[in-house]
PDB file of C-alpha atoms in Angstrom:
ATOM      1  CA  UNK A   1     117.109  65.599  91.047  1.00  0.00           C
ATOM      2  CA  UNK A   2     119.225  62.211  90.582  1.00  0.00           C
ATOM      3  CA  UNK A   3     117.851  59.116  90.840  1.00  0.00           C
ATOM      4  CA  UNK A   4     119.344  58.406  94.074  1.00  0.00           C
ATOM      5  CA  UNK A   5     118.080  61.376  96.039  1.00  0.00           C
ATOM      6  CA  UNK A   6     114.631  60.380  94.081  1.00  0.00           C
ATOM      7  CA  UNK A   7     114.400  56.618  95.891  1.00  0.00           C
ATOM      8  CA  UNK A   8     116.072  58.069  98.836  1.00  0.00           C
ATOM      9  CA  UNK A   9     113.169  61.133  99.138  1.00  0.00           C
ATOM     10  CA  UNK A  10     110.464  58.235  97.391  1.00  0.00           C
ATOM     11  CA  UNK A  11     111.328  55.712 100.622  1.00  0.00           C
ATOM     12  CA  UNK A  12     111.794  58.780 103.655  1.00  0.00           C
ATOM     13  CA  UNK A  13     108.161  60.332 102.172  1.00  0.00           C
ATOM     14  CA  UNK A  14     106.333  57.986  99.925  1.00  0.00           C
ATOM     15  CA  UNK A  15     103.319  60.398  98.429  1.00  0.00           C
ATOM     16  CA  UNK A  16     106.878  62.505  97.384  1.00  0.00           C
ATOM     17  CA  UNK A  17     106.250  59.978  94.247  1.00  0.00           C
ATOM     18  CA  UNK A  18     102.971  61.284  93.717  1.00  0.00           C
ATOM     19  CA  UNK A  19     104.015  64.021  92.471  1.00  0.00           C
ATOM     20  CA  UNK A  20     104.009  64.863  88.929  1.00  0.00           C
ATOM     21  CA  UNK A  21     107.278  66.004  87.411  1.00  0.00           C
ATOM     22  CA  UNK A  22     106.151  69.563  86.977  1.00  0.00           C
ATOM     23  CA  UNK A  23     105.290  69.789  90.702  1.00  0.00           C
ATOM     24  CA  UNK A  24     108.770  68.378  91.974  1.00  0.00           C
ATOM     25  CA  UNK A  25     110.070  70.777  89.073  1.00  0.00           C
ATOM     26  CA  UNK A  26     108.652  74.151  90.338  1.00  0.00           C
ATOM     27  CA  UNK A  27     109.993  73.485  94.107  1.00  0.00           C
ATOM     28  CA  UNK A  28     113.570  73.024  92.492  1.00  0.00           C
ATOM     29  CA  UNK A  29     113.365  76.184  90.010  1.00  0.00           C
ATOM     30  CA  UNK A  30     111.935  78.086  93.283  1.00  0.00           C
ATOM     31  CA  UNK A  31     114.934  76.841  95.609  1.00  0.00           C
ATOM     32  CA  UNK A  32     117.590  78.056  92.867  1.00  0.00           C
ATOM     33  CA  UNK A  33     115.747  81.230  92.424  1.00  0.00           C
ATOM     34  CA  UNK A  34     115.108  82.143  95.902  1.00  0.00           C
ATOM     35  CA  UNK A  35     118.794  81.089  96.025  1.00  0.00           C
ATOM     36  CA  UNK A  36     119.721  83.502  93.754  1.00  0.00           C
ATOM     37  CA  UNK A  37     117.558  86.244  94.492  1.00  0.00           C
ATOM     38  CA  UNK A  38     118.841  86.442  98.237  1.00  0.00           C
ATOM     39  CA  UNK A  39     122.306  85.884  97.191  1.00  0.00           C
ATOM     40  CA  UNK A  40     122.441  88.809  94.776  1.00  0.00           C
ATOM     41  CA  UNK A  41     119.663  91.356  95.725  1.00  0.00           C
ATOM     42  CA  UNK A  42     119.845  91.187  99.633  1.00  0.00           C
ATOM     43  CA  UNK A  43     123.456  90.238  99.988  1.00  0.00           C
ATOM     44  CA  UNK A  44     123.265  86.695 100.809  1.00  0.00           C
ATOM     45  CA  UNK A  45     120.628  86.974 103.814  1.00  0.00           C
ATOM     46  CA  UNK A  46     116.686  88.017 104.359  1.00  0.00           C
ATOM     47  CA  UNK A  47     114.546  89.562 106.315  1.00  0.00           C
ATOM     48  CA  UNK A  48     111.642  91.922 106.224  1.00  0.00           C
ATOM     49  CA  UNK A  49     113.979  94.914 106.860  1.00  0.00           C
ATOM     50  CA  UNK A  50     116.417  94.143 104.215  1.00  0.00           C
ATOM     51  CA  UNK A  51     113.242  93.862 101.723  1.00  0.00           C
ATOM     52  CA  UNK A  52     112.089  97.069 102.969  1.00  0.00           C
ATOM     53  CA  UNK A  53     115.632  98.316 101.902  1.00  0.00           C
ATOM     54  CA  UNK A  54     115.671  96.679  98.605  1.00  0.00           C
ATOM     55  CA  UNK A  55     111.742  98.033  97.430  1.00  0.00           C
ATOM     56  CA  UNK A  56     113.091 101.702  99.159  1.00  0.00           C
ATOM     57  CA  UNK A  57     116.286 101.801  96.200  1.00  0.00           C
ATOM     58  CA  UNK A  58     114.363 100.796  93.779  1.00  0.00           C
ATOM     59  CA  UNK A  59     111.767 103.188  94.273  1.00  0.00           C
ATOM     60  CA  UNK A  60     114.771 105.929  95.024  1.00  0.00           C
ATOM     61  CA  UNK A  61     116.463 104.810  91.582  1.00  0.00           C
ATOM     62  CA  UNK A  62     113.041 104.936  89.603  1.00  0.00           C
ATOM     63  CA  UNK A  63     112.946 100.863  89.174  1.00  0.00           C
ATOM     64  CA  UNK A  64     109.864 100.186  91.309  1.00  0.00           C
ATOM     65  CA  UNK A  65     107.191 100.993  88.163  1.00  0.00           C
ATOM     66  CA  UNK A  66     109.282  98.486  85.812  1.00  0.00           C
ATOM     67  CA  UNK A  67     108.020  95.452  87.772  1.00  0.00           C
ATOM     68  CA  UNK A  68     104.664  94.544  86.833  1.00  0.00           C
ATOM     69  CA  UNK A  69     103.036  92.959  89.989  1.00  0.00           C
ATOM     70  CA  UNK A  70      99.122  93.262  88.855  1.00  0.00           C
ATOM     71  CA  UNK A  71      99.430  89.345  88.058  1.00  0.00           C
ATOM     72  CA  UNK A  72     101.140  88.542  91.241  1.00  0.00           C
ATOM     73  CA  UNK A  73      99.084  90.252  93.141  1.00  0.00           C
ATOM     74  CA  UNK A  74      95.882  89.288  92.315  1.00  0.00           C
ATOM     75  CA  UNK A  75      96.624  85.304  92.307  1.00  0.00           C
ATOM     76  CA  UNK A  76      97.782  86.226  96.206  1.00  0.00           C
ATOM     77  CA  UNK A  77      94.682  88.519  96.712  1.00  0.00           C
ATOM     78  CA  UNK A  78      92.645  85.541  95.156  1.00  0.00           C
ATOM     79  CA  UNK A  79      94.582  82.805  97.976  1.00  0.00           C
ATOM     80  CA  UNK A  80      94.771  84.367 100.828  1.00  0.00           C
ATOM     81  CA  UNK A  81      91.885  87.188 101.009  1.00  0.00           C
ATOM     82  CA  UNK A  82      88.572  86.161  99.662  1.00  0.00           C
ATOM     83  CA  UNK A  83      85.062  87.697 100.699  1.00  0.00           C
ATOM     84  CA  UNK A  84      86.714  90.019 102.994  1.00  0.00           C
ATOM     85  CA  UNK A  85      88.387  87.687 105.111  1.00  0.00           C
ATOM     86  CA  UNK A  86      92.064  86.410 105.189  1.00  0.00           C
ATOM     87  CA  UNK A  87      91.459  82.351 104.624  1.00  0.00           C
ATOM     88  CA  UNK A  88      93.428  79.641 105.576  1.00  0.00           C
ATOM     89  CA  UNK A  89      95.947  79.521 103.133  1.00  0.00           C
ATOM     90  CA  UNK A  90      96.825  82.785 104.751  1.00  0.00           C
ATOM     91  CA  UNK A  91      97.314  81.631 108.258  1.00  0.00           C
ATOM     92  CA  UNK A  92      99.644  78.721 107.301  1.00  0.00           C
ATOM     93  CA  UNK A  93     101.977  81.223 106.121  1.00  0.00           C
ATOM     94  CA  UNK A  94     103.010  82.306 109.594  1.00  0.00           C
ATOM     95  CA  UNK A  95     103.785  85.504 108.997  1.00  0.00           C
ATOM     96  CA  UNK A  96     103.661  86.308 112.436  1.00  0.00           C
ATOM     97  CA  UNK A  97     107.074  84.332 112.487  1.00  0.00           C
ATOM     98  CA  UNK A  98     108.343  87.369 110.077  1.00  0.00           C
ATOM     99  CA  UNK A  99     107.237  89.968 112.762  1.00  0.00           C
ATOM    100  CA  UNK A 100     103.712  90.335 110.900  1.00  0.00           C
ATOM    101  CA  UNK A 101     104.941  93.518 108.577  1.00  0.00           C
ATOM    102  CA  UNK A 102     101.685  95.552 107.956  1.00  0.00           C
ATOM    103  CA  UNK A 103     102.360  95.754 104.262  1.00  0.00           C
ATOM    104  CA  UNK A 104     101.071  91.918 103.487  1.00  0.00           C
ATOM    105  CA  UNK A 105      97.845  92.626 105.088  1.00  0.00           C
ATOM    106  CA  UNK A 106      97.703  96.266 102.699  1.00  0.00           C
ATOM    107  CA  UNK A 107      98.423  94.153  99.760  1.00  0.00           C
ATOM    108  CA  UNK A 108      95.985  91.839 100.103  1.00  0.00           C
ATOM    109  CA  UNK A 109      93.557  94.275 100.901  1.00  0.00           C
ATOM    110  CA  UNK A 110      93.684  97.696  99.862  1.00  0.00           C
ATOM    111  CA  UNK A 111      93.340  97.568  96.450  1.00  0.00           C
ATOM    112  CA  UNK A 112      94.593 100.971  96.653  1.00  0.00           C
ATOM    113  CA  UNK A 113      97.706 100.273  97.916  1.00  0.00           C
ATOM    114  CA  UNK A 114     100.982 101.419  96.712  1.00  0.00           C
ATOM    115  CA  UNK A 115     103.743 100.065  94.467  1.00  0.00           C
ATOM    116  CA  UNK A 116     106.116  99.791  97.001  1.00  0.00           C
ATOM    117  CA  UNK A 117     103.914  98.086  99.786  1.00  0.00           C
ATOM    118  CA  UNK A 118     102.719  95.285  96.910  1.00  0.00           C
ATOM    119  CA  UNK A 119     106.407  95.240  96.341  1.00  0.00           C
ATOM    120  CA  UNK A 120     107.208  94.443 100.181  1.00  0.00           C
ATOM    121  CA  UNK A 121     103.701  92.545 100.661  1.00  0.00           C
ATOM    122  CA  UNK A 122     104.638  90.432  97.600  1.00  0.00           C
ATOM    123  CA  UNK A 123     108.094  89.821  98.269  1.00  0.00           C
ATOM    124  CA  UNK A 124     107.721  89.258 102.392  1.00  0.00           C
ATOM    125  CA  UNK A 125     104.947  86.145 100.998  1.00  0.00           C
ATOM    126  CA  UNK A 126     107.289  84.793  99.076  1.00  0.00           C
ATOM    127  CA  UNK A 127     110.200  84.838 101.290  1.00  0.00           C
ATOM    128  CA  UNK A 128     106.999  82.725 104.314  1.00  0.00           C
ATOM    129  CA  UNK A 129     106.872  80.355 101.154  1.00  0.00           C
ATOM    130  CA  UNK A 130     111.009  80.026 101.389  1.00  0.00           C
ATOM    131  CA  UNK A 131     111.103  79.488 104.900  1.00  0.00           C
ATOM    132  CA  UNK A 132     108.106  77.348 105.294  1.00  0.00           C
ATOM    133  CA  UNK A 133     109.935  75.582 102.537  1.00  0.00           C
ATOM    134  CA  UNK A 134     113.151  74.899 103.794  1.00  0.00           C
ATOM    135  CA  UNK A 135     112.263  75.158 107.237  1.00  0.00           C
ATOM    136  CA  UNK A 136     110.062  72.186 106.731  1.00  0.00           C
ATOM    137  CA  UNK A 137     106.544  73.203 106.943  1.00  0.00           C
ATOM    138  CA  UNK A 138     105.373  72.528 103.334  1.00  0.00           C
ATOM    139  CA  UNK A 139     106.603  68.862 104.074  1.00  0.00           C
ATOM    140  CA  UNK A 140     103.535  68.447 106.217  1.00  0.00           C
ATOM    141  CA  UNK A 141     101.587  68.502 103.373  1.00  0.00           C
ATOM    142  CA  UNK A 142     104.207  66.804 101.709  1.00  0.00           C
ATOM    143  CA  UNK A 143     104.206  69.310  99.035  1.00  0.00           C
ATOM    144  CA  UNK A 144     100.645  68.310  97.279  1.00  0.00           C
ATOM    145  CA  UNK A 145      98.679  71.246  95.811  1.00  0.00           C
ATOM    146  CA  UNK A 146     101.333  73.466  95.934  1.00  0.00           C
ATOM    147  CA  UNK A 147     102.462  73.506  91.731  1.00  0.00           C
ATOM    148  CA  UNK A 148     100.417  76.935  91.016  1.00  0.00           C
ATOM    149  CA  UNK A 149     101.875  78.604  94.451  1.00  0.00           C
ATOM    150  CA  UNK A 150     105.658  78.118  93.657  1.00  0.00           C
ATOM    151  CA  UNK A 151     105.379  78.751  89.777  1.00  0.00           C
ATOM    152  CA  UNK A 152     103.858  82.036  90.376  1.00  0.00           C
ATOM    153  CA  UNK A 153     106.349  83.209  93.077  1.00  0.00           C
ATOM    154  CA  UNK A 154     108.976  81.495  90.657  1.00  0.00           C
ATOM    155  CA  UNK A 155     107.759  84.249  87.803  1.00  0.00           C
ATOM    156  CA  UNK A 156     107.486  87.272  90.202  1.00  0.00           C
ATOM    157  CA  UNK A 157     110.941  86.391  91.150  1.00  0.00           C
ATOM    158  CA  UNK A 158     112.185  86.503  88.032  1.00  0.00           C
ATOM    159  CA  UNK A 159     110.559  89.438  86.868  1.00  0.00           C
ATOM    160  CA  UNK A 160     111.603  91.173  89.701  1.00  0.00           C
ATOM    161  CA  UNK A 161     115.508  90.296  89.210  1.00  0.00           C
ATOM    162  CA  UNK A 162     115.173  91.227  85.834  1.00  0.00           C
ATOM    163  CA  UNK A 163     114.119  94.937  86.558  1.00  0.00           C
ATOM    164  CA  UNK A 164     116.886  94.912  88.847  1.00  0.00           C
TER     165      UNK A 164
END
């Protein structure tokens, strides 16, 4: 980020200089990477049906096992479903804004549940951390305690575009 957009951020949302430089660092690797991901794996726009599309080829081409997603899924298992019960982190996802697709609530918790609907669960959380991202909802918290969320979405992304 330049030094201009820094002061101009620092004086529009003080606490914004709060945060450490590894914090402001994992929202920008997660913008170009969600950037990137939706630009070349779901041809430049997402939704919950394109995802569906994108886990169904890769599961049709013989792709879906190369992604490891036991670390992924387990830090979201460990946010948003603890003691039986989705928590709060859960709820200020909104997924109901994505049309609440079943698989999120399978991922988090059947612990039986399939590659392909940890695939969709995992990607569909992600893409609620994009939009509550640049639609402006992770500004209410003005972005504090949110380092660990984007760096692990940051490495499922990339592990996911590099099996693809």
């Amino acid at each position: 980020m330049t030094p201009e957009t820094m002061n101009w951020i620092t004086q529009k949302v003080p606490e914004f200089s709060q945060l450490r430089d590894d914090e402001r660092e994992a929202v920008n690797d997660f913008s170009f990477l969600w950037s990137l991901f939706e630009g070349s794996v779901l041809n430049c726009h997402c939704n919950v049906d394109k995802i569906r599309r994108f886990v169904r080829n890769l599961e049709q081409t013989n792709r879906l096992a190369t992604i490891s997603m036991s670390p992924y899924v387990g830090y979201l298992r460990n946010r948003y479903y603890v003691d039986g019960t989705l928590t709060n982190h859960y709820q200020h996802l909104h997924i109901a804004r994505s049309g609440n697709p079943s698989e999120v609530v399978q991922m988090l918790c059947n612990e039986n549940s399939s590659h392909s609907i940890q695939l969709i669960g995992c990607l569909v959380v992600i893409f609620r951390l994009r939009n509550n991202l640049f639609h402006g909802e992770k500004w209410r918290y003005r972005l504090q305690g949110q380092l660990y969320n984007f760096q692990q979405a940051n490495q499922f992304l990339r592990n996911v575009m590099d099996c693809v």
